Amino acid sequence: MDFPNGPWNKTAVAQWAGHPVTIYQNAEKILLMLVFDEADDKSVKGLLVLMKKPFLVEGSPDAFAEAQSRSLVVVQKVSREAKRTFLLVEATPAYIEYSQAKLFDSVRAGCDELEALGKIVADIASVHGTKATELRRVPPEIGDALTGDPLLLFLMPASGVAAGAPTEAAKIMLLGTDADGKAVETSTVLLKRAAIAGSGQKQAQALQVLCENALLAETPCIIIDSYGTLGGMGERNAEPDCKRFCEANDLQPQGFALSKALFGADFSIDLTVVSASAFAKTFRLTDEIRQALPALMPPTLQDAAEQARGGRAVRAMRVLQKQYSSLFGRAAISPPAAGGIYVNLSRQPGEVRTLAIISLLNSLQNGNAFVAMNEDLAGAPDELKGAIAALENRGFSYACCAAHPSDLSFVKDPTLAIEAVGEETIATIHGEKRRFILRPTLSKKSA
């Protein structure tokens, strides 16, 4: 049959577990296995359609596998000449009634799913220091080590669920459209370390788009907003440009489930996770006062005043205590299990915001939430930069902003870099720059 996305070449015909099986391969090296379900009279009742896309993996497949929660098919071929590692991802298996129309629809849907999964595979591999190349892009003699061995083809049946499809940990997200109106997509795994540069308005829009994509992928979010511009995410975007974009791209304007954490009530600044140096720099205290403070800050400003050495340091702590005593304590935020937590710091002066963000980030225990910081980090203290960088070691992904990319140089090897230049946006994905128009937000944009 002339299946969609062909031509397809028949590579094997056999019996598997008592069922006739035929295996095909197309020019993209996608493997199509048809398992025939026969009645007693040998008439065909239905078909099990299995489709896999193979990749050549350079680097550790173990590190890659840790990035997703489903099983993977990994095949290693060892010979005197070389050792090759192949990874196979699988489209969702489908059992269909035996008809040409349904078979064609199933193959077409499988090819579309594998194309999306291919993007996820490349993203996961790049984030974890490996390389995954589609088999169609490697020399034939390398690919033949897998597909040229007919015995290996029968090591690839489904495991009852979509084995090898890493969609539970990473999903395709839409960033916008290019000059031709074509969707610019990548996978949510690239949210691991995102850096956004541009004007304040574009920073906020890009950050809101990333938060929406994380929430659509069922990744919890912690949104730290220094300017109050993301506070409308609980309501849908009713603007005409959003409606037009959604109609053209099979989306729906929507609000997202957000709980609000009130600074000074639901959480406050924990001085015990802030160094005396960062505290002094934040409030522009002199070196003399900084040196007179305890090396490790005590729980309260009253304790700091009692432990300070020298009259100037004592007086400075008492002045700060009168002005800010209600903002210091031990309350912290726990990562949400689902949805998002919105933290509005827009009413706080800059020095308080800085310490609040440092404290909040340092207090987060291990989790898997996406932390979005709507704060221009140009000139941010080293302790804040260090608190951001340390999130990854505790399982969090994050996005941070600044007016210029150089202000985000502390984000080492960002998995996704976005720079807004006028109306155009440039995303750097796997070292390649892609120009596009950032999509409208699905949720309401605050003024």
Short mmCIF file of C-alpha atoms in Angstrom, two decimals:
data_model
loop_
_atom_site.label_atom_id
_atom_site.label_comp_id
_atom_site.label_asym_id
_atom_site.label_seq_id
_atom_site.Cartn_x
_atom_site.Cartn_y
_atom_site.Cartn_z
CA MET A 1 0.00 0.00 0.00
CA ASP A 2 1.07 3.57 -0.65
CA PHE A 3 0.88 4.77 2.96
CA PRO A 4 1.09 8.49 3.85
CA ASN A 5 4.60 9.94 4.30
CA GLY A 6 5.92 7.33 1.88
CA PRO A 7 7.23 5.68 -0.07
CA TRP A 8 7.44 2.75 2.33
CA ASN A 9 9.61 -0.28 1.68
CA LYS A 10 8.70 -3.66 3.08
CA THR A 11 11.67 -4.92 5.14
CA ALA A 12 10.37 -8.02 6.89
CA VAL A 13 7.42 -10.42 6.98
CA ALA A 14 7.13 -12.90 9.82
CA GLN A 15 5.00 -14.45 12.56
CA TRP A 16 5.17 -12.84 16.03
CA ALA A 17 3.34 -14.38 19.01
CA GLY A 18 1.10 -16.23 16.57
CA HIS A 19 0.19 -13.13 14.55
CA PRO A 20 1.34 -12.24 11.03
CA VAL A 21 3.62 -9.22 11.11
CA THR A 22 4.88 -6.92 8.35
CA ILE A 23 7.53 -4.24 8.89
CA TYR A 24 8.00 -1.22 6.63
CA GLN A 25 10.47 1.64 6.56
CA ASN A 26 10.22 5.00 4.79
CA ALA A 27 12.85 7.53 3.66
CA GLU A 28 12.84 9.15 7.13
CA LYS A 29 13.84 5.74 8.56
CA ILE A 30 10.58 5.51 10.48
CA LEU A 31 9.73 1.89 11.25
CA LEU A 32 6.12 0.79 10.80
CA MET A 33 5.09 -2.56 12.21
CA LEU A 34 1.64 -3.94 11.38
CA VAL A 35 0.47 -6.82 13.55
CA PHE A 36 -2.57 -8.59 12.05
CA ASP A 37 -5.35 -9.79 14.33
CA GLU A 38 -6.98 -12.75 12.59
CA ALA A 39 -10.27 -14.53 13.20
CA ASP A 40 -10.50 -18.32 13.24
CA ASP A 41 -11.19 -18.36 9.51
CA LYS A 42 -7.98 -16.32 8.93
CA SER A 43 -9.91 -13.19 7.98
CA VAL A 44 -8.37 -10.01 9.40
CA LYS A 45 -10.40 -8.45 12.23
CA GLY A 46 -8.04 -5.61 13.03
CA LEU A 47 -4.51 -4.25 13.05
CA LEU A 48 -2.10 -3.19 15.75
CA VAL A 49 -0.13 -0.25 14.34
CA LEU A 50 3.32 0.32 15.92
CA MET A 51 5.61 3.11 14.74
CA LYS A 52 9.10 3.97 15.92
CA LYS A 53 11.65 6.57 14.97
CA PRO A 54 15.33 5.67 15.54
CA PHE A 55 18.17 8.00 16.56
CA LEU A 56 21.91 7.58 16.85
CA VAL A 57 22.96 8.64 20.35
CA GLU A 58 26.40 10.06 21.10
CA GLY A 59 26.95 10.29 24.84
CA SER A 60 25.29 8.59 27.77
CA PRO A 61 21.76 7.30 27.13
CA ASP A 62 21.40 7.00 30.92
CA ALA A 63 21.64 10.78 31.35
CA PHE A 64 19.10 11.20 28.57
CA ALA A 65 16.70 8.68 30.09
CA GLU A 66 16.66 10.58 33.40
CA ALA A 67 14.97 13.50 31.63
CA GLN A 68 11.70 11.65 31.14
CA SER A 69 9.58 9.17 32.99
CA ARG A 70 8.57 6.61 30.37
CA SER A 71 10.54 3.59 29.21
CA LEU A 72 12.89 3.87 26.28
CA VAL A 73 14.20 1.34 23.78
CA VAL A 74 17.98 1.60 23.70
CA VAL A 75 19.97 -0.74 21.44
CA GLN A 76 23.76 -1.03 21.48
CA LYS A 77 25.63 -2.75 18.67
CA VAL A 78 29.21 -3.64 19.54
CA SER A 79 31.72 -4.80 16.94
CA ARG A 80 35.46 -4.72 16.52
CA GLU A 81 35.14 -1.52 14.53
CA ALA A 82 32.80 0.52 16.74
CA LYS A 83 30.13 0.60 19.41
CA ARG A 84 26.88 2.27 18.32
CA THR A 85 24.01 3.29 20.58
CA PHE A 86 20.55 3.71 19.10
CA LEU A 87 17.47 5.17 20.73
CA LEU A 88 13.96 4.44 19.48
CA VAL A 89 10.95 6.58 20.37
CA GLU A 90 7.48 5.27 19.72
CA ALA A 91 4.23 6.87 18.65
CA THR A 92 1.17 5.89 20.65
CA PRO A 93 0.25 2.32 19.62
CA ALA A 94 -3.14 2.03 17.92
CA TYR A 95 -5.47 -0.91 17.42
CA ILE A 96 -7.80 -0.22 14.49
CA GLU A 97 -10.45 -1.98 12.49
CA TYR A 98 -9.13 -3.39 9.25
CA SER A 99 -9.81 -0.69 6.67
CA GLN A 100 -7.55 1.27 4.36
CA ALA A 101 -8.96 4.64 5.48
CA LYS A 102 -8.39 3.96 9.18
CA LEU A 103 -4.93 2.53 8.51
CA PHE A 104 -3.92 5.60 6.52
CA ASP A 105 -5.25 7.91 9.24
CA SER A 106 -3.33 5.98 11.89
CA VAL A 107 -0.04 6.10 9.94
CA ARG A 108 -0.47 9.83 9.26
CA ALA A 109 -1.17 10.52 12.94
CA GLY A 110 1.83 8.42 13.98
CA CYS A 111 4.16 10.32 11.66
CA ASP A 112 2.92 13.64 13.06
CA GLU A 113 3.44 12.43 16.62
CA LEU A 114 6.95 11.18 15.84
CA GLU A 115 7.88 14.51 14.28
CA ALA A 116 6.92 16.25 17.52
CA LEU A 117 8.72 13.64 19.60
CA GLY A 118 11.82 14.14 17.46
CA LYS A 119 12.01 17.76 18.59
CA ILE A 120 11.70 16.67 22.20
CA VAL A 121 14.45 14.08 21.77
CA ALA A 122 16.84 16.68 20.33
CA ASP A 123 16.04 19.12 23.14
CA ILE A 124 16.48 16.57 25.92
CA ALA A 125 19.75 15.35 24.42
CA SER A 126 21.19 18.88 24.16
CA VAL A 127 20.22 19.77 27.72
CA HIS A 128 21.88 16.64 29.10
CA GLY A 129 25.11 16.88 27.17
CA THR A 130 24.39 14.19 24.60
CA LYS A 131 23.59 14.26 20.92
CA ALA A 132 20.71 12.50 19.20
CA THR A 133 20.73 12.39 15.40
CA GLU A 134 17.88 11.07 13.30
CA LEU A 135 18.93 7.90 11.54
CA ARG A 136 18.16 9.41 8.13
CA ARG A 137 20.91 11.98 8.75
CA VAL A 138 23.75 9.54 9.48
CA PRO A 139 25.81 7.59 6.93
CA PRO A 140 23.98 4.48 5.65
CA GLU A 141 26.61 2.11 6.98
CA ILE A 142 25.93 3.39 10.51
CA GLY A 143 22.15 3.22 10.20
CA ASP A 144 22.35 -0.26 8.70
CA ALA A 145 23.85 -1.49 11.98
CA LEU A 146 20.31 -1.15 13.34
CA THR A 147 17.82 -1.43 10.50
CA GLY A 148 19.97 -3.86 8.48
CA ASP A 149 19.71 -6.49 11.19
CA PRO A 150 16.26 -8.12 10.86
CA LEU A 151 16.50 -9.79 14.27
CA LEU A 152 16.74 -6.42 15.98
CA LEU A 153 13.53 -5.25 14.37
CA PHE A 154 11.63 -7.79 16.44
CA LEU A 155 13.07 -6.45 19.71
CA MET A 156 10.89 -3.36 19.31
CA PRO A 157 7.28 -4.26 20.11
CA ALA A 158 5.20 -1.97 22.32
CA SER A 159 5.18 -2.43 26.08
CA GLY A 160 1.44 -1.84 26.52
CA VAL A 161 1.86 1.92 26.88
CA ALA A 162 3.65 4.35 24.62
CA ALA A 163 7.11 3.07 25.44
CA GLY A 164 9.79 5.50 24.44
CA ALA A 165 7.55 8.53 24.09
CA PRO A 166 8.87 11.06 26.58
CA THR A 167 5.72 13.14 26.57
CA GLU A 168 5.03 12.94 30.29
CA ALA A 169 8.15 14.97 31.07
CA ALA A 170 8.35 17.19 28.00
CA LYS A 171 5.78 18.55 25.59
CA ILE A 172 5.86 20.74 22.53
CA MET A 173 5.35 24.44 23.25
CA LEU A 174 4.47 27.19 20.81
CA LEU A 175 6.57 30.34 21.02
CA GLY A 176 5.17 32.23 18.03
CA THR A 177 5.28 32.29 14.24
CA ASP A 178 7.94 33.11 11.67
CA ALA A 179 7.67 35.55 8.77
CA ASP A 180 5.77 32.96 6.72
CA GLY A 181 3.25 32.33 9.47
CA LYS A 182 4.75 28.93 10.30
CA ALA A 183 4.68 27.90 13.95
CA VAL A 184 7.95 28.21 15.88
CA GLU A 185 7.89 25.36 18.37
CA THR A 186 10.26 23.65 20.74
CA SER A 187 9.83 21.43 23.78
CA THR A 188 9.24 22.36 27.39
CA VAL A 189 12.49 20.67 28.42
CA LEU A 190 14.23 23.83 27.17
CA LEU A 191 12.65 25.75 30.04
CA LYS A 192 15.43 24.31 32.19
CA ARG A 193 17.54 27.50 31.98
CA ALA A 194 15.81 30.28 30.06
CA ALA A 195 17.25 33.78 29.63
CA ILE A 196 15.07 36.63 28.30
CA ALA A 197 16.47 39.98 27.14
CA GLY A 198 14.70 43.04 25.79
CA SER A 199 12.46 45.89 26.89
CA GLY A 200 10.42 45.51 30.06
CA GLN A 201 7.21 45.01 28.08
CA LYS A 202 8.72 42.28 25.89
CA GLN A 203 10.38 40.62 28.87
CA ALA A 204 6.99 40.33 30.56
CA GLN A 205 5.25 39.01 27.43
CA ALA A 206 7.94 36.38 26.78
CA LEU A 207 7.95 35.34 30.42
CA GLN A 208 4.16 35.01 30.43
CA VAL A 209 4.28 32.90 27.25
CA LEU A 210 6.83 30.56 28.90
CA CYS A 211 4.74 30.33 32.08
CA GLU A 212 1.65 29.49 30.04
CA ASN A 213 3.52 26.77 28.15
CA ALA A 214 4.78 25.28 31.41
CA LEU A 215 1.27 25.28 32.89
CA LEU A 216 -0.19 23.77 29.70
CA ALA A 217 2.38 20.98 30.12
CA GLU A 218 1.17 20.53 33.73
CA THR A 219 4.41 21.85 35.20
CA PRO A 220 3.76 23.88 38.38
CA CYS A 221 4.96 27.50 38.36
CA ILE A 222 6.25 29.95 40.92
CA ILE A 223 5.88 33.43 39.43
CA ILE A 224 7.86 36.20 41.12
CA ASP A 225 6.65 39.54 39.75
CA SER A 226 8.48 42.73 40.65
CA TYR A 227 6.29 44.96 38.49
CA GLY A 228 2.78 43.51 38.75
CA THR A 229 2.59 42.87 35.00
CA LEU A 230 1.78 39.14 35.22
CA GLY A 231 -1.08 39.44 37.65
CA GLY A 232 -3.74 38.85 34.99
CA MET A 233 -2.77 35.27 34.25
CA GLY A 234 -5.81 33.99 36.11
CA GLU A 235 -8.10 35.46 33.41
CA ARG A 236 -8.30 34.75 29.69
CA ASN A 237 -7.04 37.23 27.11
CA ALA A 238 -10.04 38.86 25.43
CA GLU A 239 -8.06 40.97 22.95
CA PRO A 240 -8.81 40.50 19.20
CA ASP A 241 -5.20 39.63 18.28
CA CYS A 242 -5.26 36.73 20.74
CA LYS A 243 -8.56 35.47 19.34
CA ARG A 244 -7.24 35.57 15.76
CA PHE A 245 -4.00 33.82 16.69
CA CYS A 246 -5.79 31.11 18.64
CA GLU A 247 -8.22 30.40 15.80
CA ALA A 248 -5.31 30.02 13.38
CA ASN A 249 -3.27 27.77 15.68
CA ASP A 250 -5.87 25.54 17.34
CA LEU A 251 -5.55 27.21 20.75
CA GLN A 252 -7.99 28.70 23.22
CA PRO A 253 -7.63 31.94 25.21
CA GLN A 254 -7.66 30.92 28.84
CA GLY A 255 -6.87 31.86 32.38
CA PHE A 256 -4.76 29.64 34.62
CA ALA A 257 -5.20 28.44 38.18
CA LEU A 258 -3.06 30.73 40.32
CA SER A 259 -2.94 31.14 44.07
CA LYS A 260 -1.49 34.36 45.44
CA ALA A 261 1.22 34.53 48.08
CA LEU A 262 1.20 37.82 50.00
CA PHE A 263 4.59 39.14 50.99
CA GLY A 264 4.70 39.93 54.71
CA ALA A 265 1.86 37.52 55.44
CA ASP A 266 2.24 34.24 53.51
CA PHE A 267 6.01 34.54 53.32
CA SER A 268 8.72 36.93 54.42
CA ILE A 269 12.47 37.36 54.30
CA ASP A 270 14.34 34.68 56.20
CA LEU A 271 17.51 36.41 57.33
CA THR A 272 19.16 33.08 58.14
CA VAL A 273 19.44 32.26 54.41
CA VAL A 274 20.88 35.70 53.56
CA SER A 275 24.54 36.57 54.08
CA ALA A 276 25.57 39.71 55.98
CA SER A 277 27.39 40.84 52.84
CA ALA A 278 24.26 40.65 50.69
CA PHE A 279 22.20 42.31 53.41
CA ALA A 280 24.66 45.20 53.68
CA LYS A 281 24.88 45.68 49.90
CA THR A 282 21.11 45.63 49.54
CA PHE A 283 20.63 48.44 52.07
CA ARG A 284 23.80 50.25 50.96
CA LEU A 285 25.43 49.95 54.37
CA THR A 286 29.05 50.98 54.74
CA ASP A 287 31.88 48.46 54.96
CA GLU A 288 32.33 49.47 58.61
CA ILE A 289 28.75 48.48 59.41
CA ARG A 290 28.97 45.30 57.34
CA GLN A 291 32.07 44.16 59.20
CA ALA A 292 30.35 44.84 62.51
CA LEU A 293 27.45 42.52 61.68
CA PRO A 294 27.54 38.78 62.50
CA ALA A 295 28.90 36.72 59.60
CA LEU A 296 25.68 34.69 59.56
CA MET A 297 22.57 36.81 59.95
CA PRO A 298 20.35 35.91 62.95
CA PRO A 299 16.58 35.33 62.57
CA THR A 300 15.48 38.91 63.35
CA LEU A 301 16.74 42.48 63.02
CA GLN A 302 16.42 42.77 66.80
CA ASP A 303 18.87 39.88 67.14
CA ALA A 304 21.14 41.55 64.58
CA ALA A 305 21.11 44.78 66.59
CA GLU A 306 21.99 42.90 69.79
CA GLN A 307 24.81 40.96 68.12
CA ALA A 308 26.25 43.89 66.15
CA ARG A 309 29.59 45.29 67.21
CA GLY A 310 29.79 49.08 67.32
CA GLY A 311 27.29 51.85 67.78
CA ARG A 312 26.80 52.63 64.09
CA ALA A 313 25.88 49.06 63.25
CA VAL A 314 23.49 48.88 66.21
CA ARG A 315 21.77 52.12 65.20
CA ALA A 316 21.52 51.00 61.56
CA MET A 317 19.83 47.73 62.58
CA ARG A 318 17.36 49.59 64.81
CA VAL A 319 16.46 52.01 62.02
CA LEU A 320 15.86 49.14 59.61
CA GLN A 321 13.87 47.29 62.25
CA LYS A 322 11.47 50.23 62.65
CA GLN A 323 10.99 50.50 58.90
CA TYR A 324 10.95 46.84 57.84
CA SER A 325 10.40 44.64 60.91
CA SER A 326 7.18 43.12 59.51
CA LEU A 327 8.97 41.88 56.40
CA PHE A 328 11.42 39.60 58.16
CA GLY A 329 10.61 36.17 59.57
CA ARG A 330 10.80 32.50 58.67
CA ALA A 331 7.75 31.99 56.48
CA ALA A 332 8.56 30.50 53.07
CA ILE A 333 6.74 29.21 49.99
CA SER A 334 6.28 25.54 49.20
CA PRO A 335 6.28 24.60 45.50
CA PRO A 336 2.72 23.88 44.32
CA ALA A 337 1.72 20.39 43.27
CA ALA A 338 -0.21 21.86 40.33
CA GLY A 339 -1.06 25.26 38.90
CA GLY A 340 0.89 28.31 39.94
CA ILE A 341 1.78 30.54 42.86
CA TYR A 342 1.88 34.26 42.11
CA VAL A 343 4.11 36.51 44.21
CA ASN A 344 3.60 40.25 43.66
CA LEU A 345 6.53 42.33 44.91
CA SER A 346 5.67 45.46 42.93
CA ARG A 347 4.86 47.54 46.01
CA GLN A 348 8.21 46.90 47.63
CA PRO A 349 11.31 49.06 47.20
CA GLY A 350 14.16 47.56 45.22
CA GLU A 351 16.30 46.66 48.22
CA VAL A 352 13.46 44.71 49.83
CA ARG A 353 12.62 42.93 46.56
CA THR A 354 16.20 41.76 46.15
CA LEU A 355 16.38 40.24 49.63
CA ALA A 356 12.89 38.77 49.27
CA ILE A 357 13.85 36.98 46.04
CA ILE A 358 17.14 35.71 47.49
CA SER A 359 15.34 34.41 50.57
CA LEU A 360 12.51 32.85 48.58
CA LEU A 361 14.83 31.06 46.16
CA ASN A 362 17.16 29.81 48.88
CA SER A 363 14.22 28.50 50.93
CA LEU A 364 12.84 26.34 48.12
CA GLN A 365 13.41 22.67 48.79
CA ASN A 366 13.76 20.04 46.07
CA GLY A 367 10.96 20.18 43.53
CA ASN A 368 10.11 20.27 39.84
CA ALA A 369 8.41 23.67 39.45
CA PHE A 370 9.21 26.32 36.86
CA VAL A 371 10.40 29.51 38.59
CA ALA A 372 9.73 32.66 36.55
CA MET A 373 11.33 35.92 37.71
CA ASN A 374 9.91 39.14 36.30
CA GLU A 375 12.77 41.25 37.64
CA ASP A 376 15.40 43.06 35.57
CA LEU A 377 18.63 41.50 36.82
CA ALA A 378 20.97 44.16 35.41
CA GLY A 379 23.34 44.96 38.26
CA ALA A 380 21.91 42.21 40.49
CA PRO A 381 24.15 41.20 43.42
CA ASP A 382 26.19 38.03 43.12
CA GLU A 383 24.20 36.37 45.89
CA LEU A 384 20.98 36.71 43.87
CA LYS A 385 22.69 35.34 40.77
CA GLY A 386 24.03 32.43 42.80
CA ALA A 387 20.59 31.68 44.26
CA ILE A 388 19.15 31.54 40.74
CA ALA A 389 21.90 29.28 39.42
CA ALA A 390 21.49 26.93 42.41
CA LEU A 391 17.84 26.23 41.55
CA GLU A 392 18.82 23.69 38.92
CA ASN A 393 20.66 21.56 41.47
CA ARG A 394 17.40 21.19 43.40
CA GLY A 395 15.35 20.10 40.38
CA PHE A 396 13.78 23.44 39.43
CA SER A 397 13.77 25.01 35.99
CA TYR A 398 13.78 28.78 35.70
CA ALA A 399 13.58 31.87 33.51
CA CYS A 400 15.10 35.23 34.30
CA CYS A 401 15.18 38.62 32.55
CA ALA A 402 17.37 41.64 31.85
CA ALA A 403 17.45 44.47 29.35
CA HIS A 404 20.60 43.17 27.65
CA PRO A 405 21.89 39.59 27.14
CA SER A 406 25.23 40.48 28.76
CA ASP A 407 23.41 41.06 32.05
CA LEU A 408 22.42 37.38 31.99
CA SER A 409 25.89 35.98 31.43
CA PHE A 410 25.69 34.24 34.81
CA VAL A 411 23.17 31.82 33.24
CA LYS A 412 25.68 29.31 31.94
CA ASP A 413 24.73 27.76 28.59
CA PRO A 414 21.04 28.72 28.65
CA THR A 415 18.87 26.00 27.18
CA LEU A 416 16.64 28.70 25.69
CA ALA A 417 17.71 32.30 25.05
CA ILE A 418 15.13 34.84 23.89
CA GLU A 419 16.00 38.38 22.81
CA ALA A 420 13.35 40.90 21.76
CA VAL A 421 14.51 43.50 19.24
CA GLY A 422 11.67 45.85 18.32
CA GLU A 423 8.71 43.78 17.14
CA GLU A 424 10.93 40.83 16.28
CA THR A 425 12.08 38.12 18.64
CA ILE A 426 15.19 35.96 18.30
CA ALA A 427 15.33 32.59 20.02
CA THR A 428 18.59 30.67 20.30
CA ILE A 429 17.86 26.94 20.27
CA HIS A 430 20.74 24.42 20.09
CA GLY A 431 23.03 27.30 19.07
CA GLU A 432 20.81 28.21 16.11
CA LYS A 433 19.10 31.62 15.99
CA ARG A 434 15.47 31.67 14.87
CA ARG A 435 13.61 34.91 14.15
CA PHE A 436 9.89 35.03 14.86
CA ILE A 437 6.99 37.06 16.18
CA LEU A 438 6.23 36.23 19.80
CA ARG A 439 2.72 34.84 20.15
CA PRO A 440 0.01 36.69 22.08
CA THR A 441 -0.51 35.55 25.63
CA LEU A 442 -3.48 33.24 26.16
CA SER A 443 -4.15 34.87 29.51
CA LYS A 444 -4.79 38.52 30.28
CA LYS A 445 -1.90 40.96 30.18
CA SER A 446 -1.85 43.41 33.07
CA ALA A 447 -1.03 47.06 32.46
#
